[in-house]
Coordinates of C-alpha atoms and ligand atoms in Angstrom, one line a residue:
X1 CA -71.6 6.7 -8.0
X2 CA -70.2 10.1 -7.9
X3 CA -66.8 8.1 -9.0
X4 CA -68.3 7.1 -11.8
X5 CA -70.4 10.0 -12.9
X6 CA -67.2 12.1 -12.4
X7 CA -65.0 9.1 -14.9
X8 CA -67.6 9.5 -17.3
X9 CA -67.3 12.9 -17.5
X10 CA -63.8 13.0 -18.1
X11 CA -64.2 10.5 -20.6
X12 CA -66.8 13.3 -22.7
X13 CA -64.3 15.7 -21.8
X14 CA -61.4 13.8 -23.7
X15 CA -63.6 13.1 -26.3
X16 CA -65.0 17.0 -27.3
X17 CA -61.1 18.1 -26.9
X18 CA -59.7 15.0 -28.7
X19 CA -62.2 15.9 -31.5
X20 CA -61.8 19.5 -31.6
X21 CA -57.9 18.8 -32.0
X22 CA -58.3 16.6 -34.6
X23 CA -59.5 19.2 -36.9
X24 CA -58.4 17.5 -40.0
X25 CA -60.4 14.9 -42.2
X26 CA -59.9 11.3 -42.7
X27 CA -59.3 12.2 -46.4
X28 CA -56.1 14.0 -45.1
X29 CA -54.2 10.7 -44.5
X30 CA -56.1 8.2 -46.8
X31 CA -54.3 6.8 -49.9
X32 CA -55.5 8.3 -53.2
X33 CA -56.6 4.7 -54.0
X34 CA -58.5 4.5 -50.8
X35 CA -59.9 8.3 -51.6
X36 CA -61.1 7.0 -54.9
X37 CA -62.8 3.6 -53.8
X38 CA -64.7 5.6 -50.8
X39 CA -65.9 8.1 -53.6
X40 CA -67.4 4.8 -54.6
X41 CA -65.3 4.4 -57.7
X42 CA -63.5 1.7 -59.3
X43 CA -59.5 2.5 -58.9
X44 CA -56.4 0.8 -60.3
X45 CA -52.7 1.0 -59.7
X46 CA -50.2 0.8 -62.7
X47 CA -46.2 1.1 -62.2
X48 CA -43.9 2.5 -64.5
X49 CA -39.9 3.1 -64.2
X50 CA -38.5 5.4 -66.4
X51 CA -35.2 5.3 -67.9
X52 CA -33.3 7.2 -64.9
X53 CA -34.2 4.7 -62.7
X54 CA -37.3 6.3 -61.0
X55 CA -40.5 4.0 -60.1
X56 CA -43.5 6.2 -60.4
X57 CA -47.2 5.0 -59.5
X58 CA -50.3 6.1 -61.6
X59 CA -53.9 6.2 -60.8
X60 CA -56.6 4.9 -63.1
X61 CA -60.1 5.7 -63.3
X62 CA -61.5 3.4 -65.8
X63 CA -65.0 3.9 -65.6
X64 CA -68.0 6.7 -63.6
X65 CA -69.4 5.9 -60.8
X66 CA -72.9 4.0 -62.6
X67 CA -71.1 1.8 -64.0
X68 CA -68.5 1.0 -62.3
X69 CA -69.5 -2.7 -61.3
X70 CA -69.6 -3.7 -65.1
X71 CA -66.5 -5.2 -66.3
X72 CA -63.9 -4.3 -68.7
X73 CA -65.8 -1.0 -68.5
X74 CA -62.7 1.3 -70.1
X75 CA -62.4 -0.7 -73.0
X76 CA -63.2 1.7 -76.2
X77 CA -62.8 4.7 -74.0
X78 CA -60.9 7.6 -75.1
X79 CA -57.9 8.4 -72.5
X80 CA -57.1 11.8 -70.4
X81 CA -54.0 11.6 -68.6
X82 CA -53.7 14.6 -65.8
X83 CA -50.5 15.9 -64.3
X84 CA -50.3 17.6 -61.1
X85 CA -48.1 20.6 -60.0
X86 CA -45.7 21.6 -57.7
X87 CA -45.9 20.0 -54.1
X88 CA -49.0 18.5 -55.6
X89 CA -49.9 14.6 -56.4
X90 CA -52.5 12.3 -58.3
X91 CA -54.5 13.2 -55.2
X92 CA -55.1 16.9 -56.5
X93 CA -58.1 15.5 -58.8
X94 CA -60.1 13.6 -56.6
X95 CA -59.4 15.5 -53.2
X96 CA -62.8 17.7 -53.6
X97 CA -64.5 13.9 -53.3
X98 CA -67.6 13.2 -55.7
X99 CA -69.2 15.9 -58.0
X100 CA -66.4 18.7 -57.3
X101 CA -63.5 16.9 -58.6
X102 CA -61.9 16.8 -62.3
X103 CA -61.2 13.1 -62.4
X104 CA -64.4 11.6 -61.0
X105 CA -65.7 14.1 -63.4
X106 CA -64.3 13.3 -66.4
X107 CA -64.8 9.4 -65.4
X108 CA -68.7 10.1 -65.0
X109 CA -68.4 11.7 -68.5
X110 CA -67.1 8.3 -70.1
X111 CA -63.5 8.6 -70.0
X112 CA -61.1 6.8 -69.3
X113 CA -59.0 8.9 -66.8
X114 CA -55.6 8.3 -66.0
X115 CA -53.2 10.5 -63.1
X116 CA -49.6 10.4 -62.9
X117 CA -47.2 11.2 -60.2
X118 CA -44.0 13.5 -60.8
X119 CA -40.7 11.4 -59.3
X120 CA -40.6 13.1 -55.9
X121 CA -43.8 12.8 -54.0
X122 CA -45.1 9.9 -51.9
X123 CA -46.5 7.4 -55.1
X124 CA -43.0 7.4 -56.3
X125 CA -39.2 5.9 -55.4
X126 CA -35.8 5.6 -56.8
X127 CA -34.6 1.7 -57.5
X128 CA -31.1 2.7 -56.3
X129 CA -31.3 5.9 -54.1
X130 CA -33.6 6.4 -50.7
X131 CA -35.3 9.6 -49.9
X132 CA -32.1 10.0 -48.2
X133 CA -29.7 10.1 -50.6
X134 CA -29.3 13.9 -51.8
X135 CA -29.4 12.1 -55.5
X136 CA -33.3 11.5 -55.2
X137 CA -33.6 14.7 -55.2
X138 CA -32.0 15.9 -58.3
X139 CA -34.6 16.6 -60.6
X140 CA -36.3 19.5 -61.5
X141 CA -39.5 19.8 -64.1
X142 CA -36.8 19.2 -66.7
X143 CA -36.9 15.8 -65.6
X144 CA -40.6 15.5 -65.1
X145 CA -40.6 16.0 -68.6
X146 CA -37.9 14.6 -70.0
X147 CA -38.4 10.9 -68.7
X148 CA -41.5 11.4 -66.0
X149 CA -43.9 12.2 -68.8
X150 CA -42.5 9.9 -71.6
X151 CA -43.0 6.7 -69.6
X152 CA -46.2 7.4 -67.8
X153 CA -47.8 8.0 -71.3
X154 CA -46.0 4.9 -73.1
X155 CA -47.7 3.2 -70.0
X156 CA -50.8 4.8 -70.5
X157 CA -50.9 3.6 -74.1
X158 CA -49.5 0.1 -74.0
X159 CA -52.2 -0.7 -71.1
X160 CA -55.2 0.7 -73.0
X161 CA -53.6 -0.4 -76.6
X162 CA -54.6 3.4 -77.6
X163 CA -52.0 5.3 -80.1
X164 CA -53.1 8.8 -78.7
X165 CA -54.0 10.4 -75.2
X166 CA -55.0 14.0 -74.3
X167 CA -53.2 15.5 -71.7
X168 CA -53.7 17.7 -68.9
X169 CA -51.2 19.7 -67.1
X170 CA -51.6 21.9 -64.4
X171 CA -49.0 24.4 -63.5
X172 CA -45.3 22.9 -63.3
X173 CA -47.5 20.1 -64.9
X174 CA -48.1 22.2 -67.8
X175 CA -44.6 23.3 -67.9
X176 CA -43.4 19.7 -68.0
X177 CA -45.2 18.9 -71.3
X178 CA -43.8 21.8 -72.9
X179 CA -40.1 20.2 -71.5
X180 CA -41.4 16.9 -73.4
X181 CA -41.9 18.1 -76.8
X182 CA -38.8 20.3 -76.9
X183 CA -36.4 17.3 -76.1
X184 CA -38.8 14.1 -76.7
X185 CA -40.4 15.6 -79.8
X186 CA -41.5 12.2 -80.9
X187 CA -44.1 12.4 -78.1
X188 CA -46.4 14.6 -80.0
X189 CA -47.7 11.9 -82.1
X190 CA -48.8 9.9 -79.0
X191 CA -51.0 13.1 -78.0
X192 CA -54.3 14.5 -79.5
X193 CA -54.4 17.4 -78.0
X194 CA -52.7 19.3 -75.0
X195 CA -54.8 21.5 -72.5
X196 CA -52.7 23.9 -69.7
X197 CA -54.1 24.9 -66.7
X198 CA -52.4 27.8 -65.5
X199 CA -49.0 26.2 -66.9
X200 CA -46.0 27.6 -65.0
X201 CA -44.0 28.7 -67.8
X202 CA -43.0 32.1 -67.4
X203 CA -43.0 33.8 -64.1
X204 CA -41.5 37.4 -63.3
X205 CA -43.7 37.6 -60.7
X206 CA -42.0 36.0 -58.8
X207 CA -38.7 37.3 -59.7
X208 CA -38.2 39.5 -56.7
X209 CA -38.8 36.6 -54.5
X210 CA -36.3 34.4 -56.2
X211 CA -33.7 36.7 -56.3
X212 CA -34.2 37.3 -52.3
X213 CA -34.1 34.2 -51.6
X214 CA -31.6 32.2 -54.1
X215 CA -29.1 35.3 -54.6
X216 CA -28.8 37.4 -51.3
X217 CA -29.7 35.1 -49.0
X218 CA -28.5 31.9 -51.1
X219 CA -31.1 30.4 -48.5
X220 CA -30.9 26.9 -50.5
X221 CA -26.8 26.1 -50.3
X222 CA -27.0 26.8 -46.5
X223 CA -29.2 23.9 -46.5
X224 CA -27.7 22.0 -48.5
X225 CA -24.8 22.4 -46.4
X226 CA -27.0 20.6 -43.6
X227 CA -27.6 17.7 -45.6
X228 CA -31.0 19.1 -47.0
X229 CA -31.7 18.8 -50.5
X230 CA -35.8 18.8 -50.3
X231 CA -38.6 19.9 -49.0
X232 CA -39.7 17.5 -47.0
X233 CA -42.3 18.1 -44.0
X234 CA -43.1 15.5 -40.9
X235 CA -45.8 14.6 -41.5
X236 CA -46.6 15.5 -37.5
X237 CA -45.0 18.7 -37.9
X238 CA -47.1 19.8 -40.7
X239 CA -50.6 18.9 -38.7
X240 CA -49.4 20.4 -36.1
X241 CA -48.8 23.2 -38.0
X242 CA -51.7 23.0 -39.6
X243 CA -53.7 23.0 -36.4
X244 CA -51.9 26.1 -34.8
X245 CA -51.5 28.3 -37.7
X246 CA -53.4 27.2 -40.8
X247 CA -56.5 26.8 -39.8
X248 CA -59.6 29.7 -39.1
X249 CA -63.4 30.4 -39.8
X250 CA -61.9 33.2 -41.6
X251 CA -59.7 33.2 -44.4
X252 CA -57.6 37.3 -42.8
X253 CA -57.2 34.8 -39.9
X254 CA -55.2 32.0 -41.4
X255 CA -51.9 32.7 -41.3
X256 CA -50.6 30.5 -44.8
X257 CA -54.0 31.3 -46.9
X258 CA -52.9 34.7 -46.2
X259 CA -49.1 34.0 -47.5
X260 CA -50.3 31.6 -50.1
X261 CA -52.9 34.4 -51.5
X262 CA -49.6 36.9 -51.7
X263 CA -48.0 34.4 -54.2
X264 CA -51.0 33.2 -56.0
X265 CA -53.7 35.7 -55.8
X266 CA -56.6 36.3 -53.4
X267 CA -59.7 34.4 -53.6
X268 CA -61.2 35.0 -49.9
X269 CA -64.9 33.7 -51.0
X270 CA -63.3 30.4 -52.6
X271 CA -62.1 30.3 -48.9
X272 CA -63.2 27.1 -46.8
X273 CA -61.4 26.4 -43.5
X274 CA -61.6 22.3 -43.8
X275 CA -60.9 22.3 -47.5
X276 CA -57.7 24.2 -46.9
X277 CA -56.5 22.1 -44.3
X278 CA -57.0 19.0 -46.0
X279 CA -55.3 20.2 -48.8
X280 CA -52.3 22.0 -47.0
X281 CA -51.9 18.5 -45.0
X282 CA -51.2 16.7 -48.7
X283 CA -48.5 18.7 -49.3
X284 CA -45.8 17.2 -51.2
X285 CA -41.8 17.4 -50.9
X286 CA -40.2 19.9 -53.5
X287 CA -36.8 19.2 -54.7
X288 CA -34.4 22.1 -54.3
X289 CA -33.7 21.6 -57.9
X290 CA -37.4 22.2 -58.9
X291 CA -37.4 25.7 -57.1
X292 CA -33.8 26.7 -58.2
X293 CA -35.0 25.9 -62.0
X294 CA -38.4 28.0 -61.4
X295 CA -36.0 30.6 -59.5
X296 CA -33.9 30.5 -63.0
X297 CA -37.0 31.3 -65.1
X298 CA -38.5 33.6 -63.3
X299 CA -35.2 36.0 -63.0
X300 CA -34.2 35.4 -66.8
X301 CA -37.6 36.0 -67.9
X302 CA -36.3 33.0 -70.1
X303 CA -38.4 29.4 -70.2
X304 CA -34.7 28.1 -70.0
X305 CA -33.2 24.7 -69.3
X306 CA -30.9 24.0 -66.4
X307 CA -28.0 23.0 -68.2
X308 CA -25.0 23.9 -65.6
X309 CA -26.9 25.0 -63.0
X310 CA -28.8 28.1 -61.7
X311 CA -26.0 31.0 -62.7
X312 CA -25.2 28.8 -65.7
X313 CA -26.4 30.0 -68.9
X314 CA -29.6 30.3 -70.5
X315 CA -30.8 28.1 -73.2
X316 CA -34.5 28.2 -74.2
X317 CA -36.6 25.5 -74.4
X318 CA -37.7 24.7 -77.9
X319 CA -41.9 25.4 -78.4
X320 CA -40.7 25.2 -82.4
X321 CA -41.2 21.5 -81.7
X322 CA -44.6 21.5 -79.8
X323 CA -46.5 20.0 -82.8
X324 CA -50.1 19.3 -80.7
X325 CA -52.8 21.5 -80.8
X326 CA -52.6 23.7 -77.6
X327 CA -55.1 25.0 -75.1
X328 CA -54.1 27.8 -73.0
X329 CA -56.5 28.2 -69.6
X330 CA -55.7 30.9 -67.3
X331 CA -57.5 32.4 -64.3
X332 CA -58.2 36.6 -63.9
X333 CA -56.8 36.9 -60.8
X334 CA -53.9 34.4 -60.7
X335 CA -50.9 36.3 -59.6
X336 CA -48.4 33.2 -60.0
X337 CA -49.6 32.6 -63.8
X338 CA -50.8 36.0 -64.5
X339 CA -52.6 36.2 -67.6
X340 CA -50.5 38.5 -69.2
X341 CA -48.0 35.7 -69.7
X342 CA -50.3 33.4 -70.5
X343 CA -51.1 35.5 -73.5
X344 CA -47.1 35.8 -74.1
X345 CA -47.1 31.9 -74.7
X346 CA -49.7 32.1 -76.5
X347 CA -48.9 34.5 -78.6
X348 CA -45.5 32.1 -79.2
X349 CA -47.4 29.2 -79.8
X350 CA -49.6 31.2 -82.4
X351 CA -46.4 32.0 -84.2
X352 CA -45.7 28.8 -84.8
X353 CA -49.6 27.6 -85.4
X354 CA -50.2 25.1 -82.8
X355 CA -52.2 27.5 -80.4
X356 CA -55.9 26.0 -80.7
X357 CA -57.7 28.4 -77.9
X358 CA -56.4 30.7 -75.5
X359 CA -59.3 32.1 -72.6
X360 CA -59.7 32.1 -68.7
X361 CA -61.3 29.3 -67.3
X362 CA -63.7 30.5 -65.4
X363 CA -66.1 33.4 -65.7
X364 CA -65.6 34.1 -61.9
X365 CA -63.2 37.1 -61.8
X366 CA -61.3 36.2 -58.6
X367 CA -60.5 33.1 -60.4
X368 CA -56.5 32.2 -58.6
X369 CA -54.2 29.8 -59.4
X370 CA -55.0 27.3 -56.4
X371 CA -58.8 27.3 -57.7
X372 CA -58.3 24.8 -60.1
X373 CA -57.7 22.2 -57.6
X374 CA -60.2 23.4 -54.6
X375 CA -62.0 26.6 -55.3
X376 CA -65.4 26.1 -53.1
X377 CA -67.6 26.2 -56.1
X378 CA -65.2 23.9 -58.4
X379 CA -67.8 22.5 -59.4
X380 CA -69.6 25.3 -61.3
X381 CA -67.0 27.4 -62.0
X382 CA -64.5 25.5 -63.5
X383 CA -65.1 21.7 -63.9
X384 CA -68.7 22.2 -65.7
X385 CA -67.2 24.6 -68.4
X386 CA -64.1 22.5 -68.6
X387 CA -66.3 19.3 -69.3
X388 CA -67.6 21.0 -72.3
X389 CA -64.2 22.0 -73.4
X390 CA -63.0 18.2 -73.0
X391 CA -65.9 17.3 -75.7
X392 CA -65.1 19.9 -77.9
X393 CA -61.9 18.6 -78.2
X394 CA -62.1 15.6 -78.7
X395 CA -65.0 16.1 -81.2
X396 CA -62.2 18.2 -83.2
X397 CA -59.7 15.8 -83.1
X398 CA -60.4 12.5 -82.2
Ligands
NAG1 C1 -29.2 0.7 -60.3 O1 -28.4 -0.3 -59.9 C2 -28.2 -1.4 -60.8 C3 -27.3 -2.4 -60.1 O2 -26.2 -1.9 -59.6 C4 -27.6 -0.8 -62.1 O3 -27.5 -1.9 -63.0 C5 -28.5 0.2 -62.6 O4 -28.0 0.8 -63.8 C6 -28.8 1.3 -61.6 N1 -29.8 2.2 -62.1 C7 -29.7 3.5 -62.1 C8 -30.8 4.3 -62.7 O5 -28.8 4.1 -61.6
NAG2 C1 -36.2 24.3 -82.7 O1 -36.9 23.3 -83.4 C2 -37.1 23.6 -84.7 C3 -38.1 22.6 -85.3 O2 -37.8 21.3 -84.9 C4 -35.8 23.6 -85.4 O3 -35.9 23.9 -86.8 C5 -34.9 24.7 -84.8 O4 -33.6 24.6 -85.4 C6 -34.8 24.4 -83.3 N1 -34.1 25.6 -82.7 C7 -33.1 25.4 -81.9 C8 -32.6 26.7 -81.3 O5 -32.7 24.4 -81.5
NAG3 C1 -53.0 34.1 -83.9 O1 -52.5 34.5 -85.2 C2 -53.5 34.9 -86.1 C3 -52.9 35.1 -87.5 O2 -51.7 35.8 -87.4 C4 -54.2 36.1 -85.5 O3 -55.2 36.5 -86.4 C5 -54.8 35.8 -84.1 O4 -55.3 37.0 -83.5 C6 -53.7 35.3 -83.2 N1 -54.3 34.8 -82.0 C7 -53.7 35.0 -80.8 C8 -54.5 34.5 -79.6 O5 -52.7 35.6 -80.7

């Protein structure tokens, strides 16, 4: 008896440990497909491969949550395509699960919502090179643009048999479509309109950090001289990580909020523990490449294009050829995308008459560049007053 009072006790024992340990969600490690059909809405998986060879996977949302049991439910709809940032994925729009998400949002709404994935993170692959192979990895938001975007919207298009979509980019995502129109100009006429979160354009915030890192430490080539050309974490390493160091009641206490809010602004009362680890644990890899191009922009000031490398020189890219009507969103307190440049691209696109709106997009002042994708009140400070903005839009042009 006492044997097996004492076994069953150990077995509790295991079980309030093994539970405290494993802090982070289910959501952390599902699929986005499997994120979106638990949500309870209807999912599908569409595979494009652009010209350079990459394979990239998009995520469709074809109808809301009512109605998605009817069938052929997207047909007549109007198309959004979003774009994720940096280290980010198509999971980035669903990952706040029902009512506090953009994409189930926008699929409620009546449309029919489309995400892409940059070449790079886990929905994508190379048809000739592993992750392995340091050619994978050279790409930087010049690419996302120059091929990424081009043949996730033809995709978009040819499936729905639409001749226009609107498109969101967030951050590098934003960046990416301004790549598209200066060297794929022909792209504009397949877009009605072009809405930037927070698009990651210019940057001398940052410019202090990039010159630390990339110039006197040249922290990147030492890396690359050990065979790294990404970041990449284990995917144990990271929840371990995660566990240890990234995750606290209170936002002072966690270690990478506090590192994260140094880049991107603080935001303590958007601050939820489990949130932040499930979104920390969907991390995804950054090329070299990507941060090396940012590191460029941000310490010539100039939204320039690679070319011949990171000391190479510094051609602009074209906004002369950005023909659709633009949408600037910005948050207050976003220290990555700080407003003020946000206004200087506006101001550019304003020369050249394409700038439809430019405006913070949120009335909540701590408002950061992470609180697009999981603020705590999403919901009503961003997505509701971004819903409205989607109508408007699409009541203006089409
Ligand atoms: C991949 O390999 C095939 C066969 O060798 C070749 O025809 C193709 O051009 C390669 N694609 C790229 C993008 O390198
Ligand atoms: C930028 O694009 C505009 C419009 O297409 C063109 O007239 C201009 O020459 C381009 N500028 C450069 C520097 O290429
Ligand atoms: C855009 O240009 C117009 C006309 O020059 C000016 O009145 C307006 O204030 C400008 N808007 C912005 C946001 O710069």
């Amino acid at each position: 008896m006492a044997g097996l009072i004492s076994r069953v006790i150990f077995i509790l024992c295991c079980f309030v440990l093994s539970e405290q340990q494993n802090i982070l969600k289910k959501e952390a490690y599902q699929t986005v497909s499997q994120l979106i059909i638990s949500a309870g809405y209807p999912v599908e998986k569409h595979r494009v491969t652009t010209t350079d060879g990459y394979i990239l996977q998009l995520h469709r949302i074809p109808a809301g949550k009512r109605t998605a049991r009817k069938a052929s439910s997207a047909k007549g709809k109007k198309a959004v395509l979003i774009c994720h940032g940096i280290l980010g994925s198509s999971s980035d729009f669903v990952i706040m699960g029902p009512e506090k998400s953009l994409a189930y949002s926008l699929a409620d709404d009546g449309y029919d919502v489309w995400l892409t994935n940059l070449r790079g993170n886990i929905y994508t692959s190379h048809q000739n090179y592993t992750r392995n192979n340091p050619k994978f990895w050279e790409y930087s938001f010049h690419e996302h643009g120059k091929y990424d975007l081009p043949a996730s919207i033809d995709k978009v298009l040819s499936v729905t048999g639409l001749s226009k979509i609107l498109y969101i980019g967030y951050s590098m995502g934003g960046a990416s479509f301004f790549v598209m129109a200066s060297e794929r100009p022909e792209y504009n006429d397949k877009v009605i309109s072009f809405l930037a979160l927070a698009p990651a354009v210019y940057l001398p915030n940052i410019k202090p950090i990039a010159e630390f890192l990339l110039k006197d430490l040249n922290i990147l080539d030492q890396f690359r001289a050990q065979g790294i050309h990404s970041v990449s974490i284990q995917r144990n390493v990271l929840d371990m990580f995660i566990k240890s160091v990234c995750y606290s009641k209170k936002p002072e206490n966690n270690i990478c909020m506090r590192i994260i809010y140094m880049v991107i602004g603080n935001d303590e009362e958007q601050y939820d523990k489990d949130i932040t680890a499930l979104f920390l644990a969907r991390f995804q890899p950054a090329s070299f490449r990507q941060l090396e191009h940012f590191g460029k922009v941000a310490m010539t000031d100039v939204f320039t294009s690679w070319e011949d490398g990171l000391w190479g020189s510094v051609k602009p890219y074209n906004f002369s050829n950005v023909r659709v009507p633009v949408t600037l969103l910005y948050g207050e307190n976003d220290q990555l995308t700080e407003k003020s440049q946000i206004l200087r691209l506006a101001a550019e696109l304003n020369a050249t008459g394409v700038l439809d709106d430019v405006r913070p997009a949120s009335s909540w002042p701590k408002f950061n560049h992470l609180d697009f994708i999981f603020a705590y009140d999403i919901d009503s400070i961003f997505i509701k007053p971004f819903l409205t903005t989607i109508t408007s839009l699409f009541n203006k042009y089409g």
